XYZ file of C-alpha atoms in Angstrom:
526
model
C 111.299 173.611 71.606
C 111.965 172.384 75.170
C 113.635 168.956 75.391
C 111.680 166.278 77.170
C 113.313 165.312 80.484
C 115.240 162.020 80.472
C 114.298 159.497 83.159
C 117.070 157.795 85.114
C 117.786 154.221 84.028
C 116.570 152.881 87.381
C 113.202 154.606 86.933
C 112.821 153.215 83.409
C 113.554 149.680 84.676
C 111.038 150.088 87.498
C 108.373 151.300 85.031
C 108.946 148.298 82.770
C 108.618 145.920 85.731
C 105.422 147.672 86.845
C 103.930 147.328 83.377
C 104.808 143.643 83.336
C 103.214 143.193 86.771
C 100.057 144.917 85.508
C 99.742 142.701 82.422
C 100.588 139.304 83.839
C 97.708 138.847 86.326
C 95.154 139.496 83.577
C 96.717 136.921 81.305
C 97.225 134.471 84.158
C 93.482 134.617 84.861
C 92.917 133.515 81.264
C 90.804 136.509 80.227
C 89.314 135.195 76.980
C 88.395 138.691 75.826
C 92.057 139.146 74.976
C 92.760 138.032 71.388
C 94.925 134.982 70.945
C 98.009 136.041 68.995
C 100.409 133.535 67.449
C 104.036 133.632 68.502
C 107.041 133.475 66.115
C 106.126 130.938 63.425
C 105.777 130.059 59.755
C 103.429 128.038 57.558
C 104.502 125.722 54.721
C 101.696 124.856 52.281
C 102.120 121.809 50.043
C 99.852 121.999 46.998
C 99.825 125.769 47.231
C 98.538 126.186 43.648
C 95.269 124.318 44.310
C 91.809 125.822 44.737
C 91.720 125.327 48.500
C 94.972 127.185 48.963
C 94.107 130.061 46.636
C 90.492 130.543 47.763
C 90.721 129.740 51.477
C 94.166 129.267 52.996
C 96.134 132.222 51.643
C 93.257 134.696 52.118
C 92.834 133.367 55.692
C 96.531 134.004 56.394
C 96.180 137.570 55.119
C 93.015 138.159 57.168
C 94.806 136.946 60.312
C 97.696 139.323 59.586
C 95.268 142.161 58.894
C 93.605 141.578 62.276
C 96.967 141.690 64.026
C 96.880 138.027 65.058
C 100.142 136.961 63.378
C 103.643 137.940 64.505
C 105.492 140.601 62.454
C 107.982 138.013 61.190
C 105.388 135.433 60.129
C 106.522 133.534 57.016
C 104.626 131.679 54.291
C 106.346 129.051 52.123
C 104.641 127.515 49.108
C 105.609 124.121 47.648
C 104.227 122.966 44.292
C 105.101 121.683 40.829
C 105.432 125.098 39.210
C 108.534 126.801 37.870
C 108.029 129.993 39.861
C 110.289 132.459 41.580
C 109.471 133.985 44.966
C 108.112 137.069 43.186
C 105.725 134.957 41.099
C 104.428 133.252 44.222
C 103.936 136.589 45.970
C 101.884 137.816 43.000
C 99.661 134.713 43.099
C 99.050 135.239 46.813
C 98.396 138.932 46.185
C 95.756 138.152 43.548
C 94.111 135.487 45.742
C 93.979 137.842 48.700
C 92.528 140.672 46.622
C 89.774 138.396 45.318
C 88.912 136.220 48.312
C 89.975 137.905 51.578
C 87.275 138.793 54.093
C 88.898 141.963 55.392
C 89.885 145.088 53.479
C 93.180 145.105 51.608
C 95.871 147.222 53.251
C 99.153 147.755 51.464
C 101.289 147.987 54.623
C 99.977 144.638 55.891
C 100.558 143.061 52.501
C 104.143 144.347 52.260
C 105.056 142.984 55.676
C 103.552 139.594 54.810
C 105.149 139.499 51.345
C 108.653 139.950 52.792
C 108.331 136.539 54.418
C 107.098 134.620 51.357
C 109.169 131.955 49.656
C 108.396 129.396 46.948
C 109.922 125.946 46.441
C 109.292 124.248 43.070
C 109.394 120.466 42.939
C 107.650 117.102 43.155
C 106.966 115.286 46.414
C 109.655 112.696 45.634
C 112.224 115.375 44.702
C 114.965 115.238 47.354
C 116.597 118.380 46.031
C 113.370 120.337 46.457
C 113.109 119.261 50.108
C 116.729 120.275 50.651
C 115.781 123.701 49.279
C 112.791 123.749 51.623
C 115.014 123.078 54.601
C 117.391 125.847 53.498
C 114.442 128.242 53.138
C 113.212 127.396 56.620
C 116.670 127.986 58.100
C 117.031 131.272 56.198
C 113.644 132.476 57.476
C 114.628 131.565 61.023
C 117.610 133.863 60.670
C 115.990 136.711 58.711
C 112.441 136.712 60.093
C 112.846 135.289 63.590
C 110.479 132.353 63.159
C 112.356 130.488 65.938
C 112.152 127.103 64.177
C 108.343 126.940 64.624
C 106.616 125.593 61.487
C 103.300 124.038 60.549
C 103.265 121.909 57.389
C 99.857 122.102 55.697
C 99.214 119.165 53.346
C 96.690 120.679 50.913
C 97.179 117.680 48.609
C 95.216 114.508 47.713
C 95.353 111.915 50.530
C 97.442 109.510 48.427
C 100.360 111.950 48.762
C 100.206 112.259 52.581
C 102.630 109.362 53.255
C 105.208 110.574 50.710
C 105.210 114.155 52.036
C 105.517 113.246 55.722
C 108.261 110.709 54.973
C 110.175 113.367 53.025
C 109.783 115.770 55.942
C 111.279 113.143 58.226
C 114.063 112.209 55.792
C 115.261 115.807 55.464
C 115.047 116.665 59.146
C 112.081 118.997 58.785
C 109.690 117.089 61.036
C 111.998 117.254 64.061
C 111.938 120.641 65.750
C 115.056 122.261 67.217
C 115.214 122.412 71.011
C 112.529 124.724 72.341
C 110.630 124.876 69.011
C 107.726 122.981 67.466
C 106.744 121.324 64.203
C 103.145 120.368 63.314
C 101.411 118.583 60.443
C 98.018 119.728 59.153
C 96.028 117.365 56.928
C 92.754 117.770 55.076
C 89.958 115.216 54.863
C 89.191 112.572 53.902
C 91.084 110.826 56.686
C 91.308 107.536 54.874
C 88.774 105.677 52.705
C 87.587 103.257 55.402
C 88.698 102.097 58.846
C 91.589 100.011 57.509
C 93.044 102.827 55.401
C 92.497 105.363 58.206
C 94.542 103.187 60.563
C 97.283 102.819 57.958
C 97.352 106.594 57.429
C 97.465 107.256 61.163
C 100.391 104.854 61.495
C 102.340 106.693 58.773
C 101.619 110.066 60.402
C 102.486 108.912 63.911
C 105.736 107.328 62.757
C 106.866 110.865 61.910
C 104.827 113.167 64.168
C 103.569 112.622 67.697
C 99.731 112.470 67.908
C 99.554 115.930 69.505
C 101.523 117.332 66.536
C 98.922 116.173 63.988
C 96.037 118.542 63.268
C 93.211 117.113 61.129
C 91.254 119.943 59.549
C 87.478 119.697 59.602
C 86.582 123.226 58.548
C 83.038 122.859 59.880
C 84.403 122.773 63.416
C 85.941 126.199 62.828
C 82.579 127.810 62.099
C 81.208 130.134 64.770
C 77.777 128.517 64.643
C 79.204 125.055 65.287
C 81.083 126.297 68.332
C 77.871 128.055 69.379
C 76.222 124.645 69.867
C 78.232 124.349 73.067
C 77.362 127.884 74.139
C 73.660 127.362 73.439
C 73.531 124.170 75.450
C 75.868 124.744 78.353
C 75.806 128.514 78.947
C 71.999 128.665 79.129
C 69.664 127.052 81.629
C 66.533 127.033 79.466
C 67.582 124.437 76.866
C 69.556 121.741 78.643
C 66.640 120.392 80.786
C 64.658 119.530 77.637
C 67.646 118.316 75.569
C 66.862 114.605 76.026
C 64.605 111.697 75.133
C 61.797 112.885 77.426
C 61.150 115.903 75.190
C 62.993 115.426 71.871
C 61.204 113.452 69.144
C 64.114 113.292 66.692
C 67.091 115.222 65.330
C 67.780 116.053 61.674
C 71.255 117.125 60.556
C 71.453 118.330 56.972
C 74.268 119.514 54.736
C 72.850 120.326 51.311
C 74.681 121.807 48.339
C 73.087 123.306 45.257
C 76.123 122.651 43.053
C 77.409 119.534 41.332
C 80.924 118.134 41.491
C 82.333 120.813 39.169
C 85.881 119.884 38.182
C 86.419 117.509 41.113
C 85.693 114.245 39.287
C 89.167 112.885 40.029
C 88.693 113.429 43.751
C 84.986 112.744 44.158
C 84.296 109.648 42.083
C 84.827 106.561 44.210
C 84.534 108.562 47.448
C 80.993 109.920 47.385
C 78.912 112.046 49.707
C 78.812 109.693 52.705
C 82.597 109.395 52.943
C 83.092 113.043 52.009
C 80.612 114.554 54.483
C 78.870 112.120 56.850
C 82.031 110.425 58.138
C 83.504 113.709 59.324
C 81.254 116.801 59.238
C 77.892 115.294 60.146
C 79.084 112.802 62.738
C 81.037 115.611 64.391
C 77.922 117.810 64.433
C 75.947 114.912 65.898
C 78.546 114.347 68.611
C 78.446 118.023 69.636
C 74.640 117.978 69.643
C 74.343 114.795 71.699
C 77.342 114.984 74.060
C 77.186 115.498 77.800
C 78.552 118.673 79.367
C 82.371 118.532 79.403
C 84.282 119.273 82.581
C 86.018 122.177 80.816
C 86.406 123.652 77.352
C 89.720 121.939 76.690
C 90.802 119.274 74.244
C 90.788 116.316 76.648
C 87.381 117.117 78.160
C 85.740 117.700 74.773
C 87.314 114.573 73.315
C 86.117 112.455 76.233
C 82.477 113.446 75.743
C 82.500 113.219 71.950
C 84.023 109.743 72.110
C 81.249 108.619 74.455
C 78.668 109.622 71.845
C 80.465 107.976 68.919
C 80.935 104.766 70.929
C 77.198 104.752 71.717
C 76.034 105.042 68.097
C 73.827 102.134 67.081
C 73.073 101.353 63.430
C 69.603 100.188 62.347
C 69.084 96.466 62.068
C 67.777 96.754 58.494
C 70.161 99.015 56.580
C 68.092 98.743 53.407
C 65.127 100.410 55.113
C 67.014 103.086 57.048
C 69.802 104.205 54.726
C 69.548 105.698 51.231
C 72.102 106.652 48.608
C 71.385 108.560 45.432
C 72.867 110.153 42.318
C 71.701 113.413 40.827
C 70.198 113.190 37.358
C 69.549 115.984 34.887
C 67.166 118.707 35.942
C 66.786 122.426 36.559
C 68.977 124.228 39.083
C 68.607 127.947 39.678
C 66.708 128.420 36.434
C 69.358 126.653 34.384
C 69.471 123.185 32.868
C 71.828 120.893 34.822
C 73.339 117.633 33.603
C 73.340 114.433 35.624
C 76.289 113.032 37.571
C 76.966 110.312 35.025
C 77.247 112.944 32.279
C 79.871 114.997 34.153
C 83.365 115.143 32.606
C 85.628 112.409 33.922
C 82.866 110.257 35.437
C 82.515 106.608 34.465
C 78.991 106.126 32.994
C 78.697 103.013 35.190
C 79.779 104.769 38.395
C 77.917 103.839 41.586
C 79.323 106.769 43.565
C 76.698 108.425 45.753
C 76.061 112.157 45.465
C 73.308 111.892 48.106
C 73.320 109.909 51.325
C 70.858 109.695 54.198
C 71.188 107.464 57.241
C 69.348 106.856 60.483
C 71.305 106.133 63.660
C 70.583 106.129 67.376
C 72.731 107.138 70.335
C 72.188 104.271 72.728
C 72.578 105.922 76.126
C 70.336 107.175 78.927
C 69.862 110.667 77.487
C 69.010 109.660 73.905
C 67.704 106.077 73.951
C 65.011 105.701 71.300
C 65.588 109.111 69.678
C 66.528 108.750 65.984
C 69.192 110.982 64.457
C 68.690 111.450 60.723
C 71.800 112.560 58.811
C 71.638 113.579 55.156
C 73.879 115.265 52.626
C 73.752 115.746 48.897
C 74.726 117.729 45.856
C 72.370 119.432 43.383
C 69.695 119.805 46.066
C 67.136 122.585 46.446
C 69.476 125.085 48.071
C 72.767 125.390 49.907
C 72.168 124.962 53.620
C 73.650 123.260 56.663
C 71.519 122.989 59.783
C 70.845 120.973 62.909
C 67.144 120.672 63.740
C 66.186 119.388 67.186
C 62.489 118.520 66.769
C 60.424 118.170 69.938
C 57.534 115.881 70.785
C 54.009 117.183 70.546
C 52.318 118.319 73.753
C 50.923 115.239 75.552
C 47.542 116.935 75.997
C 45.871 119.849 74.221
C 42.819 121.749 75.514
C 42.267 123.160 72.023
C 40.023 121.772 69.315
C 41.712 119.905 66.508
C 40.643 122.596 64.073
C 42.466 125.198 66.175
C 45.803 123.390 65.903
C 45.604 121.683 62.513
C 48.261 124.061 61.117
C 50.536 123.633 64.123
C 53.694 121.562 63.603
C 56.230 120.355 66.127
C 58.359 122.740 68.161
C 61.949 122.860 66.999
C 65.275 124.516 67.692
C 67.187 124.915 64.433
C 70.882 125.795 64.461
C 71.754 127.293 61.084
C 75.416 126.596 60.344
C 75.379 128.176 56.881
C 74.693 130.334 54.982
C 72.417 132.458 57.232
C 74.259 131.726 60.467
C 72.036 131.795 63.520
C 69.378 129.973 65.517
C 65.623 129.671 64.976
C 63.136 128.598 67.644
C 59.825 127.410 66.197
C 56.714 127.318 68.386
C 52.958 127.768 68.199
C 51.227 131.106 68.614
C 47.634 132.328 68.385
C 46.649 133.995 65.149
C 45.167 137.489 65.755
C 41.361 137.411 65.567
C 38.244 136.417 67.449
C 38.677 132.659 66.974
C 41.299 130.416 68.581
C 43.650 129.435 65.762
C 47.263 128.398 66.421
C 50.055 128.371 63.845
C 53.805 127.979 63.790
C 55.884 131.125 64.280
C 59.642 131.569 64.606
C 62.019 133.589 66.730
C 65.333 134.227 64.977
C 68.813 135.006 66.183
C 71.171 135.992 63.348
C 74.882 136.584 63.798
C 74.873 139.358 61.213
C 72.200 141.315 63.103
C 73.335 140.742 66.687
C 77.073 141.428 66.459
C 78.884 144.330 64.831
C 81.943 142.204 63.995
C 81.512 139.721 61.178
C 82.375 136.104 61.905
C 85.868 135.065 60.820
C 86.191 132.383 58.188
C 86.582 128.879 59.608
C 90.090 128.591 58.168
C 91.157 131.755 59.996
C 90.256 130.235 63.337
C 91.738 126.841 62.531
C 95.058 128.104 61.105
C 95.487 130.356 64.132
C 94.729 127.435 66.465
C 97.362 125.322 64.684
C 99.969 128.057 65.229
C 98.893 128.324 68.882
C 98.914 124.551 69.376
C 95.243 124.583 70.438
C 93.673 121.330 69.248
C 90.166 121.748 70.710
C 88.529 121.953 67.274
C 90.483 119.177 65.545
C 89.321 115.538 65.375
C 91.727 113.144 67.048
C 92.747 109.635 65.975
C 90.082 107.895 68.074
C 87.270 110.033 66.645
C 88.323 109.333 63.070
C 88.477 105.583 63.605
C 85.147 105.448 65.475
C 83.485 107.417 62.664
C 84.703 104.862 60.134
C 83.397 102.063 62.359
C 79.961 103.650 62.001
C 80.092 104.245 58.241
C 81.936 101.129 57.034
C 78.998 98.676 57.485
C 76.739 101.052 55.546
C 79.238 101.415 52.695
C 79.719 97.643 52.596
C 75.958 97.125 52.395
C 75.608 99.667 49.592
C 78.483 98.052 47.717
C 76.532 94.802 47.358
C 72.974 96.096 46.893
C 72.273 97.602 43.497
C 72.782 101.123 42.248
C 72.096 104.529 43.835
C 68.577 105.902 43.437
C 68.216 108.738 40.929
C 66.910 112.198 41.821
C 66.414 115.299 39.705
C 68.854 118.172 40.065
C 67.201 120.955 42.051
C 65.015 118.556 44.074
C 65.531 117.530 47.715
C 66.799 114.044 46.941
C 65.411 110.658 45.936
C 61.897 109.545 46.800
C 63.415 106.639 48.743
C 64.743 109.127 51.326
C 61.222 110.481 51.921
C 59.955 106.919 52.254
C 62.697 106.181 54.792
C 61.323 108.808 57.193
C 57.704 108.036 56.335
C 58.209 104.534 57.758
C 58.854 106.223 61.097
C 55.877 108.564 60.729
C 58.127 111.576 60.096
C 59.208 113.764 57.185
C 62.282 115.742 56.175
C 62.410 119.456 56.799
C 62.485 121.658 53.713
C 64.936 124.377 54.789
């Protein structure tokens, strides 16, 4: 076999420089078709044995690695009250990945990821455990090349947030070495009301700078939520009619067909409004109602969302325009379901809401007089999250009433889950000799239009944390403004009777239907 010729060192150096010159202009232009790949880094998960970690976080980490979006030396450290060795932890991650990952399981990817896994047993007030955590981080820096870059994911109940961040500060884990970064990731709820949210923010900001704190709202990581911005601002046909001159009202719904399951300890005393409206639905409303940002960057997006949240006006009579409910026994999916008050761990006198519906307005030039109806609930007819922009009826119709009696209002419906896509509803003539007009729909579905399946929200959000991209994470001001909106409603509910009852499997209490009927409208049945 003939030996391949060896290039002179000078030629090799020139080729390397040429390759660098070829790559850099493309990246400097910010070509977004190039995948964003995390640099040297590691992730520490507190509460790693919980459901969220096993079903979402660890599979998301594997899926990122499988897609080539994590560095070869990426490291994963688990912290929990279990007497495990590193090998035990690796097996738990392995089983979670096998069961819940979105992408196919590949042994070579798993082996590379498993080499960087460590487990630290201990309580959150255990100084020795945090000393072990610091030693593990330093060892991984040396053996895996993580360069001192770590994100600390607090997958724990909110009451433990202060203790964990204070321990991170005490043991020197929150302060990054020169040229490195440290970030804190926290799950909702971000407080229980405005006062507690401010107290929590103070604790966090005493340890981490505001730009180091990433508040996870997994809805903002969904492709369909990000597509709201694309639909509105990348297309000319929708934006001219996206205002009070054409829109009658907006309905934002997040419905679940399950009960609380084993989450009584978390859910009771919080309820659906605090759990969903304060974060998910108000964020969806802000994206739906905001003005066009100057750019798709964190400051520009934040500026426009804050304008919307500052403009929110509550109804004068909260009793007429807000409703809370509790699911009672009924039939769900062909099976008998018990009521909320019969669930294990729930106080039979609990007033916690499992359904909440509110009416608000965005008091600005674009939306003045247009009601936004927000509702969420458990044990409803089906699992669905959608934003429905419902348009006014045509001001004049040349058709007979009988021709249009089956015609509803035009609508653009953004389906966030489970059938991700967009539906446009409009009137069309029914085939035949007579003039009869009915509603028809045009559908865009992600699964049919793109060959690549959408990544899980946690994939996008974990990658953004590692990249330091905070576009999709609520900031301090947003959290506090959201509580300013919800607090008066919660205070009113706290002094006015008990939640209305509704049967499991229904679409909520009758009082919610009456709330919209007062305005001459009705809820969509997705």
